[in-house]
Coordinates of C-alpha atoms in Angstrom, one line a residue:
M5 CA -33.3 -63.7 -16.2
Q6 CA -33.4 -62.9 -19.9
K7 CA -30.8 -60.4 -20.9
S8 CA -32.4 -57.1 -21.9
N9 CA -31.6 -55.6 -25.2
L10 CA -32.5 -52.1 -24.0
P11 CA -29.3 -50.1 -23.6
Y12 CA -30.3 -48.3 -20.5
R13 CA -30.7 -51.6 -18.6
T14 CA -27.2 -52.8 -19.3
M15 CA -24.6 -52.9 -16.6
K16 CA -22.3 -50.7 -18.7
F17 CA -25.0 -48.0 -19.0
K18 CA -25.8 -48.1 -15.3
I19 CA -22.1 -47.9 -14.3
S20 CA -21.5 -45.1 -16.7
F21 CA -24.6 -43.2 -15.8
I22 CA -24.1 -43.5 -12.0
G23 CA -20.4 -42.9 -12.3
T24 CA -20.9 -39.8 -14.5
I25 CA -23.4 -38.3 -12.0
I26 CA -20.9 -38.9 -9.1
F27 CA -18.1 -37.6 -11.2
L28 CA -19.9 -34.4 -12.0
V29 CA -20.9 -33.8 -8.4
I30 CA -17.3 -34.2 -7.3
I31 CA -16.0 -31.9 -9.9
G32 CA -18.7 -29.4 -9.1
M33 CA -17.7 -29.4 -5.4
L34 CA -14.1 -29.0 -6.3
L35 CA -15.0 -26.1 -8.6
F36 CA -17.1 -24.5 -5.9
K37 CA -14.3 -24.9 -3.3
S38 CA -11.8 -23.4 -5.8
Y39 CA -14.2 -20.5 -6.4
V40 CA -14.6 -19.8 -2.7
D41 CA -10.8 -19.9 -2.2
Q42 CA -10.3 -17.5 -5.1
K43 CA -12.9 -15.1 -3.5
E44 CA -11.1 -15.3 -0.2
I45 CA -7.7 -14.5 -1.8
I46 CA -9.2 -11.6 -3.7
K47 CA -10.7 -10.3 -0.4
M48 CA -7.3 -10.6 1.3
H49 CA -5.7 -8.7 -1.6
E50 CA -8.3 -5.9 -1.3
D51 CA -7.8 -5.6 2.5
A52 CA -4.1 -5.3 2.0
L53 CA -4.6 -2.5 -0.6
D54 CA -6.9 -0.7 1.9
E55 CA -4.3 -0.9 4.7
I56 CA -1.5 0.3 2.4
A57 CA -3.6 3.3 1.2
V58 CA -4.3 4.5 4.8
D59 CA -0.6 4.0 5.7
T60 CA 0.5 5.9 2.6
I61 CA -1.6 9.0 3.6
S62 CA -0.2 9.0 7.1
R63 CA 3.4 8.7 6.0
R64 CA 3.0 11.3 3.3
F65 CA 1.6 13.8 5.7
K66 CA 4.3 13.1 8.2
V67 CA 7.1 13.5 5.7
S68 CA 5.4 16.7 4.4
Y69 CA 5.3 18.3 7.9
E70 CA 9.0 17.3 8.5
I71 CA 10.0 19.1 5.3
L72 CA 7.9 22.2 6.2
E73 CA 9.5 22.3 9.7
M74 CA 13.0 22.0 8.2
G75 CA 12.3 24.9 5.9
L76 CA 10.8 27.2 8.6
T77 CA 13.7 26.4 10.9
Q78 CA 16.1 27.8 8.4
V79 CA 13.9 30.9 7.7
I80 CA 13.6 31.8 11.4
A81 CA 17.3 31.2 12.0
N82 CA 18.2 33.9 9.4
P83 CA 18.5 37.2 11.3
S84 CA 18.4 39.2 8.1
I85 CA 15.0 37.8 7.3
S86 CA 13.7 38.6 10.9
K87 CA 15.1 42.1 10.6
A88 CA 13.6 42.9 7.2
F89 CA 10.2 41.5 8.4
A90 CA 10.4 43.5 11.7
E91 CA 11.2 46.7 9.8
R92 CA 8.3 45.9 7.4
D93 CA 10.8 46.2 4.5
R94 CA 9.0 44.2 1.8
N95 CA 11.6 44.8 -0.9
A96 CA 14.5 43.6 1.3
L97 CA 12.4 40.6 2.4
A98 CA 11.8 39.7 -1.2
E99 CA 15.5 39.8 -2.1
L100 CA 16.2 37.4 0.8
V101 CA 13.5 34.8 0.2
L102 CA 12.4 34.7 -3.4
E103 CA 15.5 32.6 -4.6
P104 CA 15.3 30.1 -1.7
F105 CA 11.6 29.7 -2.4
E106 CA 12.4 28.4 -5.9
K107 CA 14.4 25.6 -4.3
M108 CA 11.5 24.9 -1.9
K109 CA 9.1 24.5 -4.8
E110 CA 11.3 21.7 -6.2
A111 CA 10.3 19.8 -3.0
G112 CA 6.7 20.6 -3.6
I113 CA 6.2 23.5 -1.2
S114 CA 3.7 25.8 -2.9
Q115 CA 3.0 28.5 -0.2
F116 CA 5.4 30.9 1.7
H117 CA 3.6 33.6 3.6
F118 CA 4.4 36.3 6.2
H119 CA 1.6 37.6 8.5
L120 CA 1.4 40.6 10.8
P121 CA 0.3 40.3 14.4
D122 CA -3.1 41.9 13.4
N123 CA -3.8 39.1 11.0
T124 CA -2.9 41.1 7.9
S125 CA -1.1 39.5 5.1
F126 CA 2.3 41.2 4.8
F127 CA 4.1 39.3 2.0
R128 CA 3.1 36.3 0.0
V129 CA 6.3 34.9 -1.5
H130 CA 4.3 32.7 -3.8
A131 CA 2.2 35.7 -4.9
P132 CA 4.4 38.8 -4.2
N133 CA 2.0 41.4 -5.6
K134 CA -0.9 40.3 -3.3
F135 CA -0.7 41.6 0.3
G136 CA -2.4 43.8 2.8
D137 CA -5.7 41.7 3.0
D138 CA -7.2 40.9 6.4
L139 CA -7.1 37.1 7.2
T140 CA -9.0 37.2 10.4
E141 CA -12.1 35.5 9.1
L142 CA -10.5 33.4 6.4
R143 CA -7.5 31.9 8.2
N144 CA -8.1 30.5 11.7
M145 CA -4.6 29.3 12.0
V146 CA -3.2 32.8 11.5
R147 CA -5.6 34.2 14.0
T148 CA -4.9 31.5 16.6
I149 CA -1.1 32.0 16.6
N150 CA -1.5 35.7 17.0
E151 CA -4.1 35.4 19.8
D152 CA -2.0 32.8 21.7
K153 CA 0.1 34.7 24.3
D154 CA 3.0 32.3 23.8
H155 CA 2.6 32.3 20.0
N156 CA 3.2 28.6 19.7
S157 CA 3.8 27.0 16.3
I158 CA 0.7 25.4 14.6
V159 CA 0.8 22.4 12.3
G160 CA -2.1 21.0 10.4
L161 CA -4.5 21.0 7.5
E162 CA -6.5 24.1 6.7
E163 CA -8.6 25.5 3.9
G164 CA -7.5 28.9 2.7
V165 CA -8.7 31.5 0.2
H166 CA -8.1 29.3 -2.8
D167 CA -7.0 25.9 -1.7
V168 CA -6.6 23.3 1.1
A169 CA -3.0 22.8 2.3
L170 CA -0.8 21.1 4.8
R171 CA 0.5 24.1 6.7
Y172 CA 3.2 24.9 9.3
I173 CA 3.0 28.4 10.9
A174 CA 5.8 29.6 13.3
P175 CA 6.3 32.8 15.2
V176 CA 9.0 35.3 14.2
Y177 CA 10.9 37.3 16.9
Y178 CA 13.3 40.2 16.4
E179 CA 15.4 41.4 19.4
G180 CA 13.0 39.5 21.7
T181 CA 9.8 41.0 20.3
Y182 CA 7.1 39.1 18.5
V183 CA 6.8 40.7 15.0
G184 CA 4.5 38.3 13.3
S185 CA 4.4 34.8 11.9
V186 CA 5.7 32.9 8.8
E187 CA 4.0 30.0 7.1
L188 CA 5.0 27.2 4.6
G189 CA 2.5 24.9 3.0
F190 CA 2.0 22.0 0.7
E191 CA -1.2 22.3 -1.4
L192 CA -3.3 19.1 -0.9
G193 CA -4.0 19.1 -4.6
Q194 CA -3.4 17.3 -7.9
R195 CA 0.3 16.7 -7.2
I196 CA -0.2 14.9 -3.9
L197 CA -3.2 13.0 -5.2
N198 CA -1.1 11.8 -8.2
I199 CA 1.5 10.5 -5.7
F200 CA -1.2 8.6 -3.9
R201 CA -2.5 7.1 -7.1
N202 CA 1.0 6.1 -8.3
A203 CA 1.8 4.5 -4.9
N204 CA -1.5 2.7 -4.3
G205 CA -3.4 2.7 -7.6
G206 CA -7.0 3.8 -8.2
E207 CA -8.4 7.3 -8.6
W208 CA -8.3 9.7 -5.7
Y209 CA -10.6 12.6 -4.8
L210 CA -10.4 15.3 -2.1
Y211 CA -13.8 16.4 -0.6
S212 CA -14.7 18.9 2.0
I213 CA -17.7 18.5 4.3
Y214 CA -20.2 21.3 4.8
D215 CA -23.1 20.5 7.1
D216 CA -25.2 18.1 5.0
R217 CA -23.3 18.3 1.7
Q218 CA -19.9 17.7 0.3
K219 CA -17.7 19.6 -2.2
L220 CA -15.2 18.1 -4.6
I221 CA -11.9 20.1 -4.3
H222 CA -9.4 18.1 -6.4
S223 CA -9.3 14.7 -8.1
T224 CA -7.2 12.5 -10.4
H225 CA -10.1 11.8 -12.6
V226 CA -12.6 14.1 -14.4
Q227 CA -15.5 12.5 -12.6
D228 CA -16.2 10.4 -9.5
L229 CA -16.2 6.7 -10.6
Y230 CA -18.2 5.7 -7.5
P231 CA -20.8 8.4 -6.8
M232 CA -23.0 7.7 -3.8
E233 CA -25.7 9.5 -1.7
F234 CA -24.2 11.6 1.0
T235 CA -26.4 10.5 3.8
E236 CA -26.5 11.7 7.4
E237 CA -25.1 8.4 8.5
I238 CA -22.1 8.7 6.3
I239 CA -21.5 12.4 7.4
Q240 CA -21.6 11.3 11.0
K241 CA -19.1 8.5 10.5
L242 CA -16.7 10.7 8.6
K243 CA -17.1 13.4 11.3
N244 CA -16.2 10.8 13.9
G245 CA -13.0 9.8 11.9
E246 CA -14.4 6.4 10.8
I247 CA -13.1 5.0 7.5
I248 CA -15.9 3.9 5.2
E249 CA -15.4 1.0 2.7
E250 CA -17.7 -0.4 0.1
Y251 CA -17.3 -2.9 -2.7
E252 CA -19.4 -3.1 -5.9
E253 CA -17.7 -5.2 -8.6
P254 CA -15.4 -4.2 -10.0
Y255 CA -14.8 -1.1 -7.8
L256 CA -13.4 -1.0 -4.3
M257 CA -14.2 2.4 -2.6
Q258 CA -12.6 3.9 0.5
M259 CA -13.6 7.2 2.2
I260 CA -10.7 8.2 4.5
P261 CA -11.5 11.2 6.8
V262 CA -8.7 13.7 7.3
D263 CA -8.6 16.0 10.4
D264 CA -7.6 19.6 10.2
Y265 CA -5.2 21.5 12.5
S266 CA -7.9 21.7 15.3
G267 CA -8.7 18.0 15.1
K268 CA -12.0 18.3 13.2
Y269 CA -12.7 16.0 10.4
D270 CA -13.9 18.5 7.8
F271 CA -12.3 16.7 4.8
Y272 CA -12.0 13.2 3.4
L273 CA -9.9 11.5 0.8
K274 CA -11.9 9.1 -1.5
R275 CA -10.1 6.2 -3.3
V276 CA -11.8 4.2 -6.0
F277 CA -9.9 1.2 -7.2
D278 CA -10.8 -0.8 -10.3
N279 CA -10.2 -4.4 -9.4
S280 CA -11.1 -5.7 -12.8
G281 CA -7.6 -7.3 -13.4
L282 CA -7.8 -9.7 -10.5
I283 CA -11.5 -10.4 -11.0
G284 CA -10.8 -11.2 -14.7
I285 CA -8.2 -13.7 -13.7
Q286 CA -10.7 -15.3 -11.3
K287 CA -13.3 -15.5 -14.0
D288 CA -10.9 -17.0 -16.5
H289 CA -9.8 -19.5 -13.9
T290 CA -13.4 -20.5 -13.2
R291 CA -14.2 -20.8 -17.0
N292 CA -11.1 -22.8 -17.7
N293 CA -11.9 -25.1 -14.8
L294 CA -15.4 -25.6 -16.1
I295 CA -14.3 -26.5 -19.6
F296 CA -11.6 -28.8 -18.2
A297 CA -14.2 -30.4 -15.9
L298 CA -16.6 -31.0 -18.8
L299 CA -13.8 -32.6 -20.8
V300 CA -12.8 -34.8 -17.9
A301 CA -16.5 -35.8 -17.4
M302 CA -16.8 -36.8 -21.1
I303 CA -13.6 -38.9 -20.9
G304 CA -14.7 -40.4 -17.6
S305 CA -18.0 -41.4 -19.1
F306 CA -16.4 -43.1 -22.0
V307 CA -13.9 -45.0 -19.8
L308 CA -16.8 -46.1 -17.6
W309 CA -18.8 -47.2 -20.6
I310 CA -16.1 -49.6 -21.8
A311 CA -15.3 -50.8 -18.3
T312 CA -15.8 -54.5 -17.5
K313 CA -16.0 -56.4 -14.3
Y314 CA -12.3 -56.7 -13.8
L315 CA -12.1 -52.9 -13.9
L316 CA -14.3 -52.5 -10.8
G317 CA -11.3 -53.2 -8.5
P318 CA -9.2 -50.3 -9.8
L319 CA -12.3 -48.1 -10.0
Y320 CA -12.8 -48.6 -6.3
E321 CA -9.2 -47.5 -5.6
L322 CA -9.7 -44.5 -7.8
E323 CA -12.9 -43.6 -6.0
K324 CA -11.1 -43.5 -2.6
K325 CA -8.5 -41.1 -4.0
I326 CA -11.2 -38.9 -5.6
R327 CA -12.9 -38.6 -2.2
K328 CA -9.7 -37.2 -0.7
F329 CA -9.6 -34.8 -3.6
E330 CA -13.2 -33.9 -2.8
A331 CA -12.3 -33.2 0.8
G332 CA -9.8 -30.6 -0.4
K333 CA -6.5 -32.6 0.1
L334 CA -4.8 -31.3 -3.0
N335 CA -1.4 -32.2 -1.7
E336 CA -1.9 -35.9 -2.3
T337 CA -1.2 -37.2 -5.8
I338 CA -3.7 -39.2 -7.7
D339 CA -1.8 -42.1 -9.4
M340 CA -2.9 -45.7 -10.3
D341 CA -0.7 -48.7 -11.1
C342 CA -3.0 -49.6 -13.9
D343 CA -2.7 -49.4 -17.7
S344 CA -6.4 -49.4 -18.4
E345 CA -8.8 -46.6 -18.9
I346 CA -9.1 -46.2 -15.1
G347 CA -5.4 -45.4 -15.1
Y348 CA -5.9 -42.8 -17.8
L349 CA -8.8 -41.3 -15.8
A350 CA -6.5 -41.1 -12.7
Y351 CA -3.8 -39.3 -14.9
T352 CA -6.4 -36.8 -16.1
M353 CA -7.5 -36.1 -12.5
E354 CA -3.9 -35.6 -11.5
N355 CA -3.5 -33.0 -14.2
M356 CA -6.6 -31.3 -13.0
R357 CA -5.2 -31.3 -9.4
K358 CA -2.0 -29.8 -10.6
S359 CA -3.8 -27.2 -12.6
I360 CA -5.9 -26.1 -9.6
I361 CA -2.8 -25.9 -7.4
Q362 CA -0.9 -23.9 -10.0
R363 CA -3.7 -21.4 -10.4
E364 CA -4.2 -21.1 -6.7
E365 CA -0.5 -20.5 -6.2
K366 CA -0.7 -17.8 -9.0
L367 CA -3.5 -16.0 -7.1
K368 CA -1.5 -16.3 -3.8
E369 CA 1.5 -14.8 -5.6
L370 CA -0.5 -11.9 -6.7
S371 CA -1.8 -11.4 -3.2
F372 CA 1.5 -11.7 -1.4
H373 CA 4.0 -9.9 -3.7
D374 CA 4.7 -6.3 -4.7
P375 CA 4.5 -6.2 -8.5
L376 CA 7.2 -3.5 -8.9
T377 CA 10.1 -4.8 -6.8
G378 CA 9.2 -8.5 -6.7
A379 CA 9.5 -8.4 -2.9
H380 CA 6.8 -9.6 -0.5
N381 CA 4.2 -7.1 0.6
R382 CA 2.9 -5.9 4.0
H383 CA 0.1 -8.5 4.0
Y384 CA 2.7 -11.3 3.7
M385 CA 4.7 -9.8 6.4
K386 CA 1.7 -9.9 8.8
H387 CA 1.2 -13.5 7.7
L388 CA 4.8 -14.3 8.7
F389 CA 4.4 -12.6 12.0
K390 CA 1.5 -14.9 12.8
V391 CA 3.4 -18.0 11.8
F392 CA 6.7 -17.0 13.6
D393 CA 4.8 -16.0 16.8
L394 CA 3.5 -19.6 17.0
D395 CA 6.5 -21.7 15.9
N396 CA 10.0 -22.1 17.3
S397 CA 12.0 -19.8 15.0
H398 CA 13.6 -17.6 17.8
P399 CA 15.7 -15.6 17.9
I400 CA 14.1 -13.6 15.1
S401 CA 15.5 -10.3 13.9
V402 CA 13.8 -7.5 12.0
I403 CA 15.5 -4.9 9.9
I404 CA 13.5 -1.8 8.8
A405 CA 14.9 -0.1 5.7
D406 CA 13.7 3.2 4.4
L407 CA 14.9 4.5 1.0
D408 CA 16.0 8.1 1.4
N409 CA 15.4 10.7 -1.3
L410 CA 12.8 8.7 -3.1
K411 CA 10.3 11.5 -3.0
K412 CA 12.8 14.0 -4.5
I413 CA 13.8 11.6 -7.2
N414 CA 10.1 11.2 -8.1
D415 CA 9.6 15.0 -8.0
I416 CA 12.6 15.9 -10.0
R417 CA 13.3 13.0 -12.3
G418 CA 9.9 11.4 -12.5
H419 CA 8.3 8.3 -11.2
A420 CA 10.0 6.1 -13.8
A421 CA 13.3 7.0 -12.3
G422 CA 11.8 6.5 -8.8
D423 CA 10.7 3.0 -9.8
E424 CA 14.3 2.2 -11.0
Y425 CA 15.6 3.6 -7.7
L426 CA 13.2 1.2 -5.8
I427 CA 14.2 -1.8 -8.0
S428 CA 18.0 -1.2 -7.6
S429 CA 17.7 -0.8 -3.9
T430 CA 15.6 -4.0 -3.7
K431 CA 18.3 -5.9 -5.6
I432 CA 21.0 -4.7 -3.3
M433 CA 19.1 -5.9 -0.2
K434 CA 18.1 -9.2 -1.8
S435 CA 21.7 -9.9 -2.8
V436 CA 22.9 -10.1 0.9
L437 CA 20.0 -12.2 2.2
R438 CA 19.8 -15.9 2.8
Q439 CA 17.3 -18.3 1.3
T440 CA 15.4 -18.3 4.6
D441 CA 15.2 -14.5 4.9
N442 CA 12.2 -12.5 3.8
L443 CA 12.2 -9.1 2.2
C444 CA 8.8 -7.3 2.4
R445 CA 7.8 -3.9 0.9
V446 CA 5.6 -2.4 3.7
G447 CA 5.2 1.1 2.3
G448 CA 6.0 3.4 -0.6
D449 CA 9.7 3.6 0.3
E450 CA 9.9 1.3 3.4
F451 CA 10.9 -2.3 3.5
A452 CA 11.0 -4.9 6.4
I453 CA 13.6 -7.8 6.4
I454 CA 12.5 -10.7 8.5
L455 CA 15.4 -12.9 9.7
P456 CA 14.3 -16.2 11.4
K457 CA 16.7 -17.9 13.7
T458 CA 19.0 -14.9 13.6
D459 CA 20.4 -13.3 16.7
E460 CA 21.4 -9.6 16.9
K461 CA 25.1 -10.2 16.1
N462 CA 24.3 -12.0 12.8
A463 CA 21.6 -9.6 12.0
R464 CA 24.1 -6.7 12.4
E465 CA 26.4 -8.5 9.9
I466 CA 23.6 -8.6 7.4
L467 CA 22.9 -4.9 8.0
H468 CA 26.6 -4.2 7.6
R469 CA 26.6 -6.0 4.2
I470 CA 23.7 -3.9 3.0
N471 CA 25.6 -0.8 3.8
E472 CA 28.7 -2.1 2.0
K473 CA 26.7 -3.1 -1.0
V474 CA 25.2 0.4 -1.2
K475 CA 28.7 1.9 -1.1
V476 CA 29.9 -0.4 -3.9
H477 CA 26.8 0.5 -6.0
N478 CA 27.3 4.2 -5.5
R479 CA 31.0 3.9 -6.3
D480 CA 30.4 2.0 -9.6
K481 CA 27.2 3.7 -10.7
S482 CA 27.0 5.8 -13.9
G483 CA 27.1 9.5 -13.7
L484 CA 23.4 10.1 -14.3
E485 CA 22.2 7.4 -11.9
P486 CA 21.2 8.7 -8.5
S487 CA 23.1 7.6 -5.4
I488 CA 21.3 5.1 -3.2
S489 CA 20.8 5.9 0.5
I490 CA 19.0 3.6 2.9
S491 CA 18.2 4.3 6.5
L492 CA 18.3 1.1 8.6
G493 CA 16.9 0.0 12.0
L494 CA 17.4 -3.3 13.7
A495 CA 15.6 -5.1 16.5
T496 CA 15.8 -8.8 17.7
C497 CA 13.1 -10.9 19.2
T498 CA 14.2 -13.5 21.7
S499 CA 12.0 -16.3 23.1
H500 CA 10.8 -13.8 25.8
C501 CA 9.5 -11.0 23.5
D502 CA 5.7 -10.2 23.4
S503 CA 5.2 -10.2 19.7
L504 CA 6.9 -9.4 16.4
E505 CA 4.7 -6.4 16.0
N506 CA 6.6 -4.8 19.0
V507 CA 9.9 -5.8 17.5
F508 CA 8.8 -4.2 14.2
D509 CA 7.9 -1.0 16.0
L510 CA 11.3 -0.9 17.8
A511 CA 13.2 -1.5 14.5
D512 CA 11.1 1.3 12.9
K513 CA 12.1 3.7 15.7
R514 CA 15.7 2.8 15.3
M515 CA 15.5 3.3 11.6
Y516 CA 14.1 6.8 12.1
A517 CA 17.0 7.5 14.5
D518 CA 19.4 6.4 11.7
K519 CA 17.5 8.7 9.3
N520 CA 17.8 11.6 11.7
K521 CA 21.6 11.1 11.8
R522 CA 21.6 11.3 8.1
K523 CA 19.5 14.5 8.2
G524 CA 22.1 15.8 10.6
K525 CA 24.7 15.4 7.9
S526 CA 22.3 17.1 5.5
A527 CA 22.1 20.1 7.7
S528 CA 25.8 20.5 7.4
G529 CA 25.5 20.9 3.7
E530 CA 25.4 17.3 2.4
G531 CA 21.6 16.8 2.4
V532 CA 19.4 17.1 -0.6
L533 CA 16.6 19.0 1.3
A534 CA 18.8 21.7 2.9
W535 CA 18.1 25.2 1.6
E536 CA 20.6 28.1 2.0
F537 CA 19.4 31.6 2.8

């Protein structure tokens, strides 16, 4: 057959054309797989943020009610206060409670109120000149404790005359006679919403639900970044206590219903998180991969164009490696014992493989780590639980660590000081851990330490070293630096335990037992939240 002078009929052209088409298809599939994997990692990151936000609300409310209960216990235990209230001596009562209330305000308590048995306001410590008004129609909690024959204490969320607050109302007795009730409260307002924003990111909004409409009460932003139609379906879900989540790039939105003291869901917290940062990384990753793929395609076409018959052998070997690459086996290197253009092409593909792996590892790092402390996050801990529940890493011990006084440091010294407190505490815990141990930040001030192949005796040694490190730090710290205090709880999973989630819960309970011991010391005059009357 006569040799054709037309370029498109040459073997070089056919090899280059067909090879280029195959090459582009492979790269496109790799890019698509990489894109899908990135989307999955972003979704995992968003789910982790959602879980942390709900957990933060629950823990914040729990801590707030504990502080309120502590304050009321000291008020009721003071006989001078009970006597002044029973004798309706407002001036004497003011002298006894105004100064302690200033200390309470440092912990965030904004309301201190005495009520008479007929639901009349007797003395607002937070507004001393306003009293005597009838609260029967305005304050259901006040009416309920007065109508209750046993006058049991009431705890919960309630909307008052001017605000919505976390409230704790307790009865006051004098010489065995019920003389009225006393109330402490945290306003669920700008201050607490800012705490939620600093702990979880995003903008926060507090809404109340009235029949078929909603009312914005407080927010961290001048306007709702994610306005939506308040439909009957949404109202019904919120009234049933269901969390509503929506995503419209770049915003992630949560509507978290909050029940009041009676169990009704008449309020909800809305969180709108701008996920532009992670989405931007994903788009940059896709764009860079596309540019890199185009460059590789151009180089590959050139190499194929100058290839001759003796290159077809190495080309076949390269094709087999690329097919594994196409199947997603990124852990196998692409190398060729060849000094020709095919070898260079293999080198280029290897660089692309490493680039994809590095970028995917970077996205996983963002998904599994807490950016402030450098520790792993709750999502990574749950991943470890699934892995350790399946493999043979028993015995496994879990230590729950809760940083005491973080809230007070944030309130008094600011969140920058609170961040330093978190970082210092994390360094202390990391310094005693082994390479196989895992430190995870699972809440605003709570950490979990996962110790594979560690029995209770060795785990207690690690717990002891943490306490010793804390003592050394507190001894050597500067005068202005706050002392570190960490409540610790330990539980061990043998080969017969049900799951690591149960071990986590047991360690959490033991941590709270340790915290209660520390609070017992606080009640004797050493604690930072004890108020004297």
